[in-house]
Short mmCIF file of C-alpha atoms in Angstrom, two decimals:
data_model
loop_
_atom_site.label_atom_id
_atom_site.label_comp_id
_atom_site.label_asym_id
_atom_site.label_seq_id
_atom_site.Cartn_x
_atom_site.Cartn_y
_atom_site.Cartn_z
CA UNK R 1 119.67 62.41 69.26
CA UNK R 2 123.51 62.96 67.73
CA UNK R 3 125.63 65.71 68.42
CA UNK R 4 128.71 66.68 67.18
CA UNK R 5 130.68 69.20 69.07
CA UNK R 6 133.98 70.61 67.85
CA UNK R 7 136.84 71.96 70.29
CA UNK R 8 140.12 73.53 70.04
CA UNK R 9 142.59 72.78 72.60
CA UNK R 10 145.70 75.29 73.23
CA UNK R 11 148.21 73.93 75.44
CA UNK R 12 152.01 75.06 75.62
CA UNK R 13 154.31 73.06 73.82
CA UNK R 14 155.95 70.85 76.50
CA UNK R 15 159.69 70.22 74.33
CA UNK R 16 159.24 73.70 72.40
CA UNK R 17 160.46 77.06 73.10
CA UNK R 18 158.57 79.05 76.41
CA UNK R 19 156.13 80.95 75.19
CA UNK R 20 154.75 78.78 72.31
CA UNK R 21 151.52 77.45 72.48
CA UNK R 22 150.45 74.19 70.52
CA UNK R 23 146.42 74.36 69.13
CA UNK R 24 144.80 70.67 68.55
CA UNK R 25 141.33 70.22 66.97
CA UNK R 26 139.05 67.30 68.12
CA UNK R 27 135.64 66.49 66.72
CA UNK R 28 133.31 64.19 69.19
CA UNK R 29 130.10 62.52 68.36
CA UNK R 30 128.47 62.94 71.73
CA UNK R 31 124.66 60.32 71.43
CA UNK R 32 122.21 62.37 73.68
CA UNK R 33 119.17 60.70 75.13
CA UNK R 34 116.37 62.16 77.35
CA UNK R 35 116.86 61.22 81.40
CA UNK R 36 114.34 59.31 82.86
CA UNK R 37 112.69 62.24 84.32
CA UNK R 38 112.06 64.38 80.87
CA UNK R 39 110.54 61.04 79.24
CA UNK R 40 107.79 61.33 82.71
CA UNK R 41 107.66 64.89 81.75
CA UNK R 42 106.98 64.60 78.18
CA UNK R 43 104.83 61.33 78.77
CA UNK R 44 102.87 63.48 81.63
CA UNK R 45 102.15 66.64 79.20
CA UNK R 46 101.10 64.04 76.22
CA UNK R 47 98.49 62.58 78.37
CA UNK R 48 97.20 65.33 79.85
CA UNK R 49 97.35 67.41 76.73
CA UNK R 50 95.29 64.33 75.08
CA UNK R 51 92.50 64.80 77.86
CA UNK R 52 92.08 68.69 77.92
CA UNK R 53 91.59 68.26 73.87
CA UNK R 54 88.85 65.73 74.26
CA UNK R 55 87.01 67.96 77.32
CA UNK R 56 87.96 70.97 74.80
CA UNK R 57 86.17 68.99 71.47
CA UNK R 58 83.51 68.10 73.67
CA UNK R 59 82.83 71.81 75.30
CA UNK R 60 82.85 73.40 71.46
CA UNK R 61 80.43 70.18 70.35
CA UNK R 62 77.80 71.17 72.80
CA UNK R 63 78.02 74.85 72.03
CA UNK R 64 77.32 74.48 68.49
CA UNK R 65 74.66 71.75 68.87
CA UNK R 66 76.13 69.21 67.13
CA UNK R 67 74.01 66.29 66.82
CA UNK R 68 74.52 63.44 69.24
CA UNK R 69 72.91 61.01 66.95
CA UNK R 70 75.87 61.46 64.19
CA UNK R 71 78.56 58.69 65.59
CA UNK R 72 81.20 60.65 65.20
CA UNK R 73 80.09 63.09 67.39
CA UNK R 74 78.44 60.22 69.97
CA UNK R 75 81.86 58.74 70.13
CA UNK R 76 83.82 61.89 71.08
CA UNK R 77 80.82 62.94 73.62
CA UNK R 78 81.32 59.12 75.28
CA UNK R 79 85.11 59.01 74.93
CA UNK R 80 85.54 62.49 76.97
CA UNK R 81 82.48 61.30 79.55
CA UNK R 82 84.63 59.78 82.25
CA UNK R 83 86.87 62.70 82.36
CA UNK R 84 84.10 65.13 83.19
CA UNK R 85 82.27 62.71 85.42
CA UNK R 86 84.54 63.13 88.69
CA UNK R 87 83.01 66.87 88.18
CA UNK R 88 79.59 66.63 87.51
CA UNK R 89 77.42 68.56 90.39
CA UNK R 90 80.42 70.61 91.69
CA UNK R 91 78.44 73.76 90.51
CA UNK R 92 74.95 74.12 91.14
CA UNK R 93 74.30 73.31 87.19
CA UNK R 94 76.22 71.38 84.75
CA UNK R 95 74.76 72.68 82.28
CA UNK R 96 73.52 76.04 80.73
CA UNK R 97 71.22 76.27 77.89
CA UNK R 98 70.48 78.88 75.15
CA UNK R 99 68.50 77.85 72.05
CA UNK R 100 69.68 74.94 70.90
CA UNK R 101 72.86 75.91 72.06
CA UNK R 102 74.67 74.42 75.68
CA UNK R 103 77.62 75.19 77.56
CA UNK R 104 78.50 72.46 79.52
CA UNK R 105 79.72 74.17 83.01
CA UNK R 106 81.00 70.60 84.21
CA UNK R 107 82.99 70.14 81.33
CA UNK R 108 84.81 73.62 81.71
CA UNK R 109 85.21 72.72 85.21
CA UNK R 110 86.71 69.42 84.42
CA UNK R 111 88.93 71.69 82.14
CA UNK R 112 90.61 73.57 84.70
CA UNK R 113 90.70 70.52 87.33
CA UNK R 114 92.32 68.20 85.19
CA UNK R 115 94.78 71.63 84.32
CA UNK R 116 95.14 71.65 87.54
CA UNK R 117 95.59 68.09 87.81
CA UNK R 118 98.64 67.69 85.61
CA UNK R 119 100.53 71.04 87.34
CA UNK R 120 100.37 69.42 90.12
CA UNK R 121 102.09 65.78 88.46
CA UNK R 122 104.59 67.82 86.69
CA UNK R 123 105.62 69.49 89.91
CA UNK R 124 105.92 65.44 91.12
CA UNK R 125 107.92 64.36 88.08
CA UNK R 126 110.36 67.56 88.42
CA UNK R 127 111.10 66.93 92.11
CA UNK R 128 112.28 63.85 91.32
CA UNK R 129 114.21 64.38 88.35
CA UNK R 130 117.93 64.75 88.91
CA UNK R 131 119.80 66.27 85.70
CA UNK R 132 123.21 66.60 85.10
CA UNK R 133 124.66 69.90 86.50
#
């Protein structure tokens, strides 16, 4: 990222009368580039972010019934299984039914433990991050 910063410098004119001040204008183009620590910040939240969208696609797709058969759906319901599997039978159910409807209680658990999850890396990544004072 580019930035341009302008100043204005007012410094007393050293051969000049006392009292009179000389003004001088400078324009900088600073480059700007995330530290190390905000790219393991950013990279941390994208990840995460990725993985509470699939456990949040895949909570929704079993409330509405969406059919399992359809690939679309099959591949979403596959692609978010390994994140909910480290939580399956934490509760005494992973599942509650209603109709046709389901809401999958290990999947809203694996919600709020991955959440939980990627606090507790972003608290890692900022303790280690040293930014410019």
């Amino acid at each position: 990222m580019t930035r341009e910063e302008h100043r204005t410098i007012v410094t007393e004119d050293p051969l000049g009368a006392p009292g009179r001040v000389v003004a001088q204008e400078t324009h900088d183009v600073v480059e700007v580039q995330p530290s190390g620590g905000e790219v393991a910040r950013r990279v941390t939240v994208f990840v995460f972010g990725i993985i509470q969208l699939l456990l949040v696609i895949r909570i929704v797709l079993m409330l509405v019934n969406a059919n399992e058969a359809q690939p679309l759906v099959g591949f979403l319901l596959a692609l978010s299984q390994p994140f909910v599997a480290p939580f399956q039978g934490i509760l005494g159910s992973d599942a509650v039914a209603s109709g046709g409807a389901v809401i999958d209680v290990a999947a809203v658990v694996a919600l709020a433990g991955w959440s939980v999850l990627e606090l507790v890396v972003l608290w890692l990544v900022n303790v280690f991050r040293r930014e410019p004072s």
